[in-house]
């Protein structure tokens, strides 16, 4: 597997140099495209024949430039930036979009009529084949009343949500109690937290859960790009 940095992107290519699909992979709120979670998932997918493209949202680009921590950009700016990256790769074959936590939520929003709230953002549903969310932030930890997944009842594209069973942004019992569009598939990582890390006493391991996540992601990407 080769990792190539092309201007603002990190592109993980399969060892063969050929790929069946591209996964445009957005980071979460607190860490950028080179975070070890992002790298491990990207590397795993590349080994399964999928090209992975990682990018930083604008606030993270600025953080790299001056070293100052910043909160995420507001949703309209995040979505506009995501749209730019989708447009950059949509013509290069089958494209699936997604991300870790906030990045996954932005991916799901951009294909469900976000123009109503962000007039400058086009619905990108016709440019991508599916959406994959790793650790969806259904609500802030400890505040389940602040639900952020209403749009998942309207998404038409195949959508995969991979959630740790103990994720404080949406535990398994909470997630299973909500309603989604028929196109949405939810799968759980055993005893996993927001980054899929289980407790030692569970008998599961963090590498094992991440390998399982890669396996389920690869299967989903293959199914919606077949």
XYZ file of N, CA and C in Angstrom:
678
model
N 0.848 -1.183 0.000
C 0.000 0.000 0.000
C 0.888 1.239 0.000
N 0.591 2.192 -0.873
C 1.374 3.420 -0.928
C 0.548 4.590 -0.451
N 1.215 5.506 0.239
C 0.553 6.715 0.724
C 1.199 7.900 0.029
N 0.409 8.678 -0.668
C 0.930 9.791 -1.436
C 0.275 11.075 -1.002
N 1.065 12.083 -0.706
C 0.521 13.391 -0.354
C 0.490 14.251 -1.605
N -0.695 14.658 -2.009
C -0.852 15.479 -3.199
C -1.479 16.796 -2.760
N -0.670 17.846 -2.668
C -1.104 19.164 -2.195
C -1.885 19.017 -0.888
N -3.212 19.198 -0.947
C -4.004 19.196 0.280
C -4.555 17.828 0.658
N -4.183 16.791 -0.052
C -4.736 15.465 0.196
C -3.685 14.466 0.655
N -4.136 13.464 1.401
C -3.367 12.237 1.595
C -4.159 11.160 0.865
N -3.514 10.520 -0.100
C -4.185 9.506 -0.915
C -3.539 8.154 -0.669
N -4.345 7.229 -0.172
C -3.876 5.867 0.090
C -4.295 4.986 -1.083
N -3.306 4.462 -1.806
C -3.561 3.642 -2.985
C -3.372 2.163 -2.676
N -4.166 1.295 -3.291
C -3.939 -0.149 -3.160
C -2.558 -0.518 -3.703
N -1.968 -1.590 -3.210
C -0.629 -2.005 -3.668
C -0.544 -2.199 -5.177
N -1.644 -2.647 -5.784
C -1.633 -2.902 -7.219
C -1.639 -1.629 -8.049
N -2.010 -0.516 -7.432
C -2.114 0.740 -8.166
C -3.452 0.925 -8.851
N -4.309 -0.096 -8.818
C -5.648 0.020 -9.391
C -6.672 -0.073 -8.260
N -7.842 0.503 -8.492
C -8.851 0.528 -7.437
C -10.247 0.442 -8.033
N -11.159 -0.117 -7.250
C -12.544 -0.288 -7.702
C -13.420 0.898 -7.344
N -13.019 1.661 -6.344
C -13.806 2.798 -5.882
C -12.904 3.724 -5.074
N -13.380 4.944 -4.889
C -12.682 5.921 -4.055
C -13.544 6.245 -2.844
N -12.936 6.254 -1.671
C -13.613 6.662 -0.445
C -13.050 8.005 -0.016
N -13.870 9.050 -0.065
C -13.481 10.393 0.367
C -13.758 10.487 1.860
N -12.710 10.562 2.661
C -12.747 10.306 4.098
C -12.461 11.591 4.882
N -13.484 12.124 5.555
C -13.363 13.371 6.309
C -13.071 13.093 7.785
N -12.312 13.970 8.402
C -11.914 13.784 9.801
C -12.987 14.285 10.777
N -12.767 13.979 12.053
C -13.663 14.441 13.106
C -13.299 15.838 13.587
N -13.991 16.302 14.620
C -13.836 17.690 15.056
C -12.473 18.000 15.654
N -11.878 17.037 16.366
C -10.691 17.365 17.138
C -9.355 16.988 16.547
N -9.328 16.201 15.487
C -8.062 15.753 14.908
C -8.166 15.712 13.399
N -7.049 15.947 12.717
C -7.068 16.086 11.266
C -6.903 14.785 10.501
N -6.619 14.951 9.208
C -6.604 13.813 8.289
C -5.491 12.813 8.574
N -4.439 13.241 9.309
C -3.323 12.335 9.568
C -3.419 11.647 10.930
N -4.535 11.787 11.614
C -4.716 11.118 12.903
C -4.593 9.610 12.722
N -4.092 8.928 13.752
C -3.811 7.500 13.605
C -5.057 6.682 13.303
N -6.215 7.078 13.802
C -7.451 6.364 13.474
C -7.729 6.475 11.977
N -7.632 7.697 11.447
C -7.857 7.926 10.021
C -6.881 7.108 9.186
N -5.609 7.125 9.592
C -4.579 6.423 8.830
C -4.805 4.915 8.836
N -5.182 4.372 9.998
C -5.364 2.922 10.087
C -6.540 2.448 9.244
N -7.639 3.172 9.296
C -8.795 2.801 8.481
C -8.464 2.939 7.000
N -7.805 4.038 6.632
C -7.442 4.254 5.228
C -6.501 3.174 4.721
N -5.502 2.831 5.526
C -4.552 1.789 5.126
C -5.257 0.451 4.918
N -6.174 0.135 5.835
C -6.900 -1.123 5.725
C -7.748 -1.197 4.477
N -8.422 -0.107 4.151
C -9.250 -0.087 2.939
C -8.390 -0.184 1.679
N -7.243 0.491 1.688
C -6.356 0.428 0.522
C -5.907 -1.002 0.254
N -5.665 -1.752 1.315
C -5.248 -3.146 1.155
C -6.370 -4.014 0.601
N -7.583 -3.498 0.628
C -8.736 -4.221 0.068
C -9.144 -3.677 -1.302
N -8.254 -2.909 -1.920
C -8.487 -2.460 -3.289
C -9.272 -1.173 -3.440
N -9.373 -0.392 -2.367
C -10.130 0.866 -2.401
C -9.172 2.037 -2.222
N -9.247 3.013 -3.106
C -8.452 4.227 -2.943
C -9.126 5.115 -1.895
N -8.341 5.626 -0.965
C -8.882 6.489 0.089
C -8.242 7.870 -0.027
N -9.084 8.892 -0.066
C -8.630 10.274 -0.144
C -9.001 10.985 1.158
N -7.983 11.482 1.856
C -8.211 12.225 3.092
C -7.924 13.713 2.874
N -8.649 14.547 3.589
C -8.457 15.996 3.474
C -8.733 16.648 4.815
N -8.275 17.893 4.970
C -8.560 18.683 6.172
C -9.601 19.752 5.864
N -10.529 19.964 6.796
C -11.448 21.086 6.693
C -10.667 22.385 6.922
N -11.209 23.540 6.500
C -10.449 24.801 6.567
C -9.861 25.142 7.929
N -10.616 24.930 9.010
C -10.087 25.294 10.333
C -8.885 24.447 10.707
N -8.859 23.199 10.217
C -7.728 22.329 10.507
C -6.515 22.711 9.658
N -6.753 23.198 8.452
C -5.664 23.704 7.619
C -4.988 24.880 8.324
N -5.793 25.785 8.876
C -5.246 26.942 9.598
C -4.486 26.500 10.840
N -4.993 25.481 11.515
C -4.310 24.972 12.706
C -2.911 24.478 12.343
N -2.804 23.814 11.203
C -1.496 23.311 10.779
C -0.547 24.456 10.448
N -1.111 25.536 9.934
C -0.274 26.665 9.516
C 0.308 27.431 10.694
N -0.483 27.629 11.749
C 0.009 28.450 12.860
C 0.064 27.733 14.209
N -0.380 26.476 14.253
C -0.295 25.717 15.485
C -1.337 26.045 16.534
N -2.270 26.926 16.209
C -3.293 27.335 17.177
C -4.547 26.467 17.029
N -5.013 25.948 18.147
C -6.230 25.144 18.109
C -7.443 26.025 17.856
N -8.345 25.511 17.041
C -9.554 26.237 16.692
C -10.749 25.297 16.777
N -11.926 25.839 17.049
C -13.127 25.006 16.968
C -13.461 24.760 15.498
N -14.267 23.759 15.210
C -14.651 23.528 13.813
C -15.349 24.726 13.203
N -15.209 24.856 11.884
C -15.951 25.878 11.156
C -17.445 25.615 11.312
N -18.253 26.623 11.042
C -19.694 26.449 11.086
C -20.130 25.516 9.948
N -21.290 24.894 10.152
C -21.747 23.864 9.214
C -21.747 24.298 7.749
N -22.263 25.474 7.385
C -22.254 25.855 5.966
C -20.855 25.860 5.351
N -19.854 26.311 6.111
C -18.487 26.341 5.585
C -17.928 24.933 5.443
N -18.228 24.066 6.405
C -17.783 22.676 6.313
C -18.385 21.995 5.092
N -19.672 22.239 4.865
C -20.350 21.600 3.739
C -19.847 22.130 2.403
N -19.593 23.412 2.321
C -19.050 23.980 1.087
C -17.689 23.365 0.762
N -16.869 23.192 1.791
C -15.557 22.600 1.570
C -15.687 21.144 1.154
N -16.598 20.408 1.801
C -16.823 19.006 1.430
C -17.277 18.924 -0.024
N -18.165 19.813 -0.426
C -18.645 19.828 -1.810
C -17.497 20.028 -2.786
N -16.554 20.885 -2.431
C -15.399 21.139 -3.301
C -14.592 19.867 -3.520
N -14.400 19.099 -2.464
C -13.626 17.864 -2.591
C -14.411 16.793 -3.358
N -15.708 16.745 -3.161
C -16.535 15.818 -3.942
C -16.411 16.142 -5.418
N -16.511 17.413 -5.756
C -16.405 17.827 -7.163
C -15.042 17.477 -7.757
N -14.011 17.478 -6.912
C -12.659 17.190 -7.400
C -12.483 15.724 -7.783
N -13.266 14.826 -7.182
C -13.059 13.393 -7.419
C -14.259 12.678 -8.038
N -15.385 13.363 -8.179
C -16.597 12.706 -8.678
C -16.442 12.168 -10.090
N -15.544 12.749 -10.878
C -15.384 12.324 -12.269
C -14.395 11.176 -12.420
N -13.831 10.694 -11.328
C -12.775 9.686 -11.405
C -13.270 8.283 -11.075
N -14.540 8.030 -11.313
C -15.084 6.694 -11.059
C -15.994 6.667 -9.846
N -16.286 5.458 -9.367
C -17.202 5.296 -8.249
C -16.696 6.009 -6.996
N -17.547 6.863 -6.416
C -17.157 7.650 -5.249
C -18.125 7.415 -4.098
N -17.577 7.042 -2.963
C -18.327 6.936 -1.707
C -17.730 7.958 -0.751
N -18.571 8.658 -0.007
C -18.069 9.665 0.915
C -18.391 9.254 2.352
N -17.662 9.819 3.284
C -17.921 9.505 4.679
C -16.916 10.172 5.579
N -16.924 9.743 6.835
C -15.986 10.350 7.758
C -16.128 9.852 9.171
N -15.197 10.303 9.986
C -15.193 10.020 11.412
C -16.010 11.081 12.132
N -16.974 10.676 12.925
C -17.755 11.568 13.783
C -18.315 12.758 12.993
N -17.840 13.973 13.264
C -18.340 15.157 12.576
C -18.222 15.030 11.061
N -17.122 14.455 10.577
C -16.942 14.295 9.140
C -18.000 13.404 8.530
N -18.388 12.341 9.241
C -19.451 11.468 8.751
C -20.794 12.169 8.747
N -21.038 12.966 9.767
C -22.304 13.706 9.817
C -22.397 14.689 8.655
N -21.301 15.386 8.353
C -21.311 16.312 7.221
C -21.558 15.552 5.914
N -20.968 14.374 5.781
C -21.175 13.573 4.569
C -22.641 13.200 4.409
N -23.290 12.842 5.515
C -24.700 12.455 5.428
C -25.605 13.656 5.159
N -25.208 14.811 5.652
C -26.012 16.021 5.432
C -25.951 16.491 3.977
N -24.803 16.324 3.351
C -24.618 16.900 2.018
C -25.384 16.145 0.939
N -25.952 14.984 1.293
C -26.756 14.236 0.313
C -28.232 14.195 0.713
N -28.640 15.047 1.681
C -30.034 15.007 2.138
C -30.693 16.377 2.135
N -30.450 17.147 1.077
C -31.169 18.408 0.930
C -30.724 19.518 1.850
N -29.422 19.620 2.097
C -28.921 20.652 3.001
C -29.056 22.057 2.428
N -29.391 22.160 1.155
C -29.542 23.484 0.552
C -30.615 24.314 1.260
N -31.542 23.642 1.933
C -32.569 24.373 2.661
C -31.965 25.245 3.754
N -30.890 24.754 4.380
C -30.240 25.500 5.453
C -28.987 26.222 4.962
N -28.375 25.719 3.922
C -27.137 26.291 3.387
C -27.318 26.494 1.887
N -27.882 27.630 1.481
C -28.247 27.860 0.074
C -27.102 27.711 -0.919
N -25.858 27.916 -0.470
C -24.730 27.833 -1.395
C -24.244 26.405 -1.620
N -24.796 25.466 -0.865
C -24.357 24.074 -0.963
C -25.344 23.281 -1.806
N -24.839 22.626 -2.827
C -25.690 21.798 -3.684
C -25.836 20.408 -3.081
N -26.976 19.797 -3.320
C -27.156 18.407 -2.914
C -26.283 17.529 -3.816
N -25.369 16.798 -3.209
C -24.396 16.025 -3.986
C -24.811 14.578 -4.203
N -26.081 14.292 -4.011
C -26.564 12.914 -4.091
C -26.257 12.256 -5.427
N -26.301 13.020 -6.508
C -26.101 12.436 -7.829
C -24.630 12.222 -8.173
N -23.726 12.619 -7.273
C -22.297 12.486 -7.553
C -21.629 11.355 -6.777
N -22.357 10.788 -5.819
C -21.752 9.746 -4.993
C -22.651 8.507 -4.953
N -22.052 7.389 -4.590
C -22.768 6.107 -4.573
C -23.259 5.716 -3.186
N -22.660 6.285 -2.153
C -23.046 5.902 -0.806
C -22.339 6.764 0.228
N -22.746 6.591 1.482
C -22.211 7.369 2.602
C -21.873 6.414 3.748
N -20.694 6.598 4.347
C -20.290 5.766 5.486
C -19.861 6.652 6.647
N -20.462 6.422 7.812
C -20.213 7.244 8.994
C -19.604 6.382 10.097
N -18.458 6.775 10.598
C -17.763 6.022 11.641
C -17.875 6.777 12.959
N -18.691 6.254 13.867
C -18.913 6.948 15.132
C -19.771 8.173 14.917
N -21.033 7.970 14.571
C -21.913 9.109 14.263
C -22.221 9.884 15.548
N -22.063 11.216 15.522
C -22.348 12.029 16.716
C -23.841 12.356 16.820
N -24.617 11.380 17.268
C -26.064 11.570 17.347
C -26.446 12.674 18.325
N -25.658 12.842 19.373
C -25.917 13.903 20.353
C -24.636 14.164 21.131
N -24.500 15.343 21.750
C -23.329 15.572 22.601
C -23.364 14.594 23.776
N -22.203 14.166 24.263
C -22.190 13.224 25.395
C -23.005 13.764 26.576
N -23.884 12.923 27.088
C -24.705 13.304 28.226
C -25.912 14.154 27.895
N -26.141 14.431 26.606
C -27.270 15.280 26.215
C -28.075 14.630 25.079
N -28.694 13.483 25.354
C -29.437 12.776 24.299
C -30.616 13.569 23.756
N -31.053 14.587 24.496
C -32.161 15.407 24.009
C -31.753 16.285 22.826
N -30.449 16.514 22.660
C -29.957 17.314 21.528
C -29.644 16.405 20.342
N -30.671 15.799 19.798
C -30.526 14.799 18.736
C -30.151 15.452 17.413
N -29.172 14.869 16.714
C -28.655 15.449 15.472
C -28.803 14.506 14.275
N -29.717 13.570 14.378
C -29.819 12.589 13.302
C -31.140 12.575 12.566
N -31.936 13.667 12.675
C -33.250 13.679 12.027
C -33.176 13.429 10.532
N -32.135 13.972 9.894
C -32.021 13.841 8.435
C -31.808 12.398 7.983
N -31.419 11.525 8.888
C -31.203 10.118 8.530
C -32.509 9.398 8.237
N -33.630 10.042 8.516
C -34.926 9.478 8.151
C -35.262 9.760 6.688
N -34.474 10.644 6.050
C -34.785 11.067 4.686
C -33.704 10.701 3.666
N -32.562 10.188 4.126
C -31.476 9.903 3.187
C -31.893 8.785 2.224
N -31.625 8.996 0.930
C -32.007 8.017 -0.090
C -30.845 7.135 -0.517
N -29.625 7.614 -0.387
C -28.452 6.831 -0.784
C -28.150 5.736 0.241
N -27.539 4.631 -0.207
C -27.082 3.632 0.759
C -26.175 4.294 1.794
N -26.474 4.067 3.060
C -25.730 4.704 4.150
C -25.391 3.670 5.214
N -24.122 3.638 5.610
C -23.664 2.731 6.657
C -23.217 3.552 7.857
N -23.735 3.200 9.031
C -23.290 3.815 10.278
C -22.620 2.739 11.110
N -21.333 2.934 11.394
C -20.582 2.027 12.255
C -20.431 2.699 13.610
N -20.983 2.083 14.653
C -21.050 2.712 15.967
C -20.504 1.785 17.038
N -19.666 2.319 17.921
C -19.243 1.548 19.080
C -20.425 1.353 20.016
N -20.530 0.190 20.603
C -21.668 -0.099 21.473
C -21.741 0.843 22.672
N -20.577 1.359 23.123
C -20.548 2.251 24.284
C -20.327 3.711 23.906
N -20.486 4.047 22.657
C -20.212 5.412 22.187
C -21.078 6.413 22.951
N -20.445 7.356 23.643
C -21.204 8.341 24.423
C -21.938 9.347 23.536
N -21.647 9.347 22.235
C -22.382 10.185 21.288
C -23.612 9.452 20.735
N -23.851 8.254 21.244
C -24.984 7.438 20.806
C -24.692 5.981 21.090
N -25.178 5.479 22.241
C -24.923 4.094 22.615
C -25.796 3.157 21.783
N -25.493 1.872 21.868
C -26.267 0.911 21.089
C -27.749 0.962 21.435
N -28.085 1.015 22.709
C -29.501 1.033 23.095
C -30.199 2.284 22.575
N -29.496 3.422 22.580
C -30.078 4.659 22.047
C -30.260 4.561 20.533
N -29.192 4.137 19.857
C -29.206 4.102 18.394
C -30.266 3.147 17.871
N -30.437 2.023 18.550
C -31.431 1.052 18.102
C -32.853 1.533 18.345
N -33.024 2.551 19.166
C -34.361 3.053 19.452
C -34.831 4.151 18.517
N -33.947 4.614 17.623
C -34.315 5.682 16.688
C -34.710 5.107 15.333
N -35.367 5.930 14.534
C -35.870 5.489 13.229
C -35.011 6.076 12.102
N -34.810 5.278 11.056
C -33.978 5.676 9.927
C -34.675 5.315 8.617
N -34.191 5.919 7.535
C -34.685 5.560 6.211
C -34.301 4.108 5.912
N -35.050 3.441 5.027
C -34.723 2.054 4.668
C -33.313 1.886 4.103
N -32.743 2.962 3.576
C -31.413 2.904 2.974
C -30.288 2.888 4.008
N -30.618 3.104 5.273
C -29.600 3.216 6.325
C -29.380 1.875 7.021
N -28.125 1.453 7.068
C -27.723 0.246 7.794
C -26.879 0.663 8.992
N -27.192 0.127 10.162
C -26.418 0.423 11.366
C -25.760 -0.860 11.857
N -24.461 -0.803 12.111
C -23.722 -1.950 12.629
C -22.888 -1.488 13.825
N -22.630 -2.409 14.746
C -21.971 -2.041 15.993
C -20.642 -2.758 16.174
N -19.695 -2.032 16.786
C -18.403 -2.597 17.141
C -18.475 -3.011 18.606
N -18.212 -4.283 18.908
C -18.438 -4.806 20.248
C -17.680 -4.067 21.345
N -18.457 -3.551 22.302
C -17.943 -2.849 23.487
C -17.109 -1.616 23.118
N -17.230 -1.135 21.871
C -16.407 -0.021 21.425
C -16.878 1.323 21.945
N -15.917 2.254 22.117
C -16.256 3.635 22.445
C -16.336 4.446 21.147
N -16.175 5.752 21.226
C -16.331 6.598 20.036
C -15.275 6.308 18.965
N -14.143 5.750 19.383
C -13.091 5.361 18.435
C -12.999 3.845 18.297
N -14.063 3.158 18.751
C -14.193 1.697 18.644
C -13.312 0.938 19.635
N -12.718 1.629 20.604
C -11.866 0.962 21.584
C -12.725 0.282 22.652
N -12.544 -1.034 22.867
C -13.305 -1.748 23.898
C -12.538 -1.784 25.222
N -13.232 -2.181 26.268
C -12.574 -2.404 27.554
C -11.862 -3.759 27.530
N -10.739 -3.865 28.238
C -9.977 -5.118 28.256
C -10.828 -6.278 28.724
N -11.670 -6.012 29.725
C -12.477 -7.089 30.305
C -13.499 -7.658 29.326
N -13.755 -6.934 28.225
C -14.760 -7.390 27.259
C -14.281 -8.583 26.444
N -12.963 -8.761 26.381
C -12.407 -9.823 25.551
C -12.154 -9.394 24.119
N -12.571 -8.173 23.774
C -12.327 -7.633 22.439
C -11.116 -6.705 22.478
N -10.570 -6.379 21.315
C -9.406 -5.505 21.242
C -9.656 -4.354 20.283
N -8.911 -3.283 20.474
C -9.039 -2.134 19.580
C -8.609 -2.491 18.150
N -7.462 -3.161 17.965
C -7.106 -3.561 16.592
C -8.162 -4.458 15.967
N -8.716 -5.371 16.753
C -9.744 -6.261 16.224
C -10.986 -5.503 15.786
N -11.403 -4.529 16.592
C -12.575 -3.747 16.230
C -12.327 -2.896 14.995
N -11.134 -2.357 14.874
C -10.836 -1.534 13.696
C -10.742 -2.400 12.436
N -10.191 -3.601 12.583
C -10.167 -4.511 11.439
C -11.582 -4.905 11.025
N -12.450 -5.093 12.017
C -13.850 -5.394 11.721
C -14.509 -4.219 11.012
N -14.200 -2.998 11.454
C -14.753 -1.799 10.812
C -14.310 -1.726 9.352
N -13.038 -1.999 9.095
C -12.522 -1.975 7.720
C -13.240 -3.027 6.877
N -13.416 -4.210 7.431
C -14.088 -5.287 6.704
C -15.511 -4.889 6.329
N -16.253 -4.319 7.276
C -17.632 -3.913 7.009
C -17.683 -2.727 6.037
N -16.741 -1.816 6.170
C -16.668 -0.682 5.248
C -16.392 -1.144 3.822
N -15.416 -2.013 3.681
C -15.052 -2.507 2.347
C -16.216 -3.236 1.704
N -16.912 -4.038 2.481
C -18.064 -4.769 1.952
C -19.160 -3.788 1.520
N -19.405 -2.760 2.324
C -20.416 -1.766 1.995
C -20.044 -1.004 0.724
N -18.796 -0.573 0.622
C -18.349 0.188 -0.549
C -18.466 -0.679 -1.807
N -18.090 -1.945 -1.697
C -18.208 -2.846 -2.853
C -19.659 -3.021 -3.267
N -20.562 -3.127 -2.294
C -21.978 -3.351 -2.607
C -22.609 -2.135 -3.284
N -22.279 -0.940 -2.830
C -22.955 0.222 -3.407
C -22.238 0.775 -4.640
N -21.127 0.170 -5.021
C -20.463 0.586 -6.259
C -20.433 -0.540 -7.292
N -21.105 -1.654 -7.012
C -21.084 -2.790 -7.929
C -21.803 -2.451 -9.230
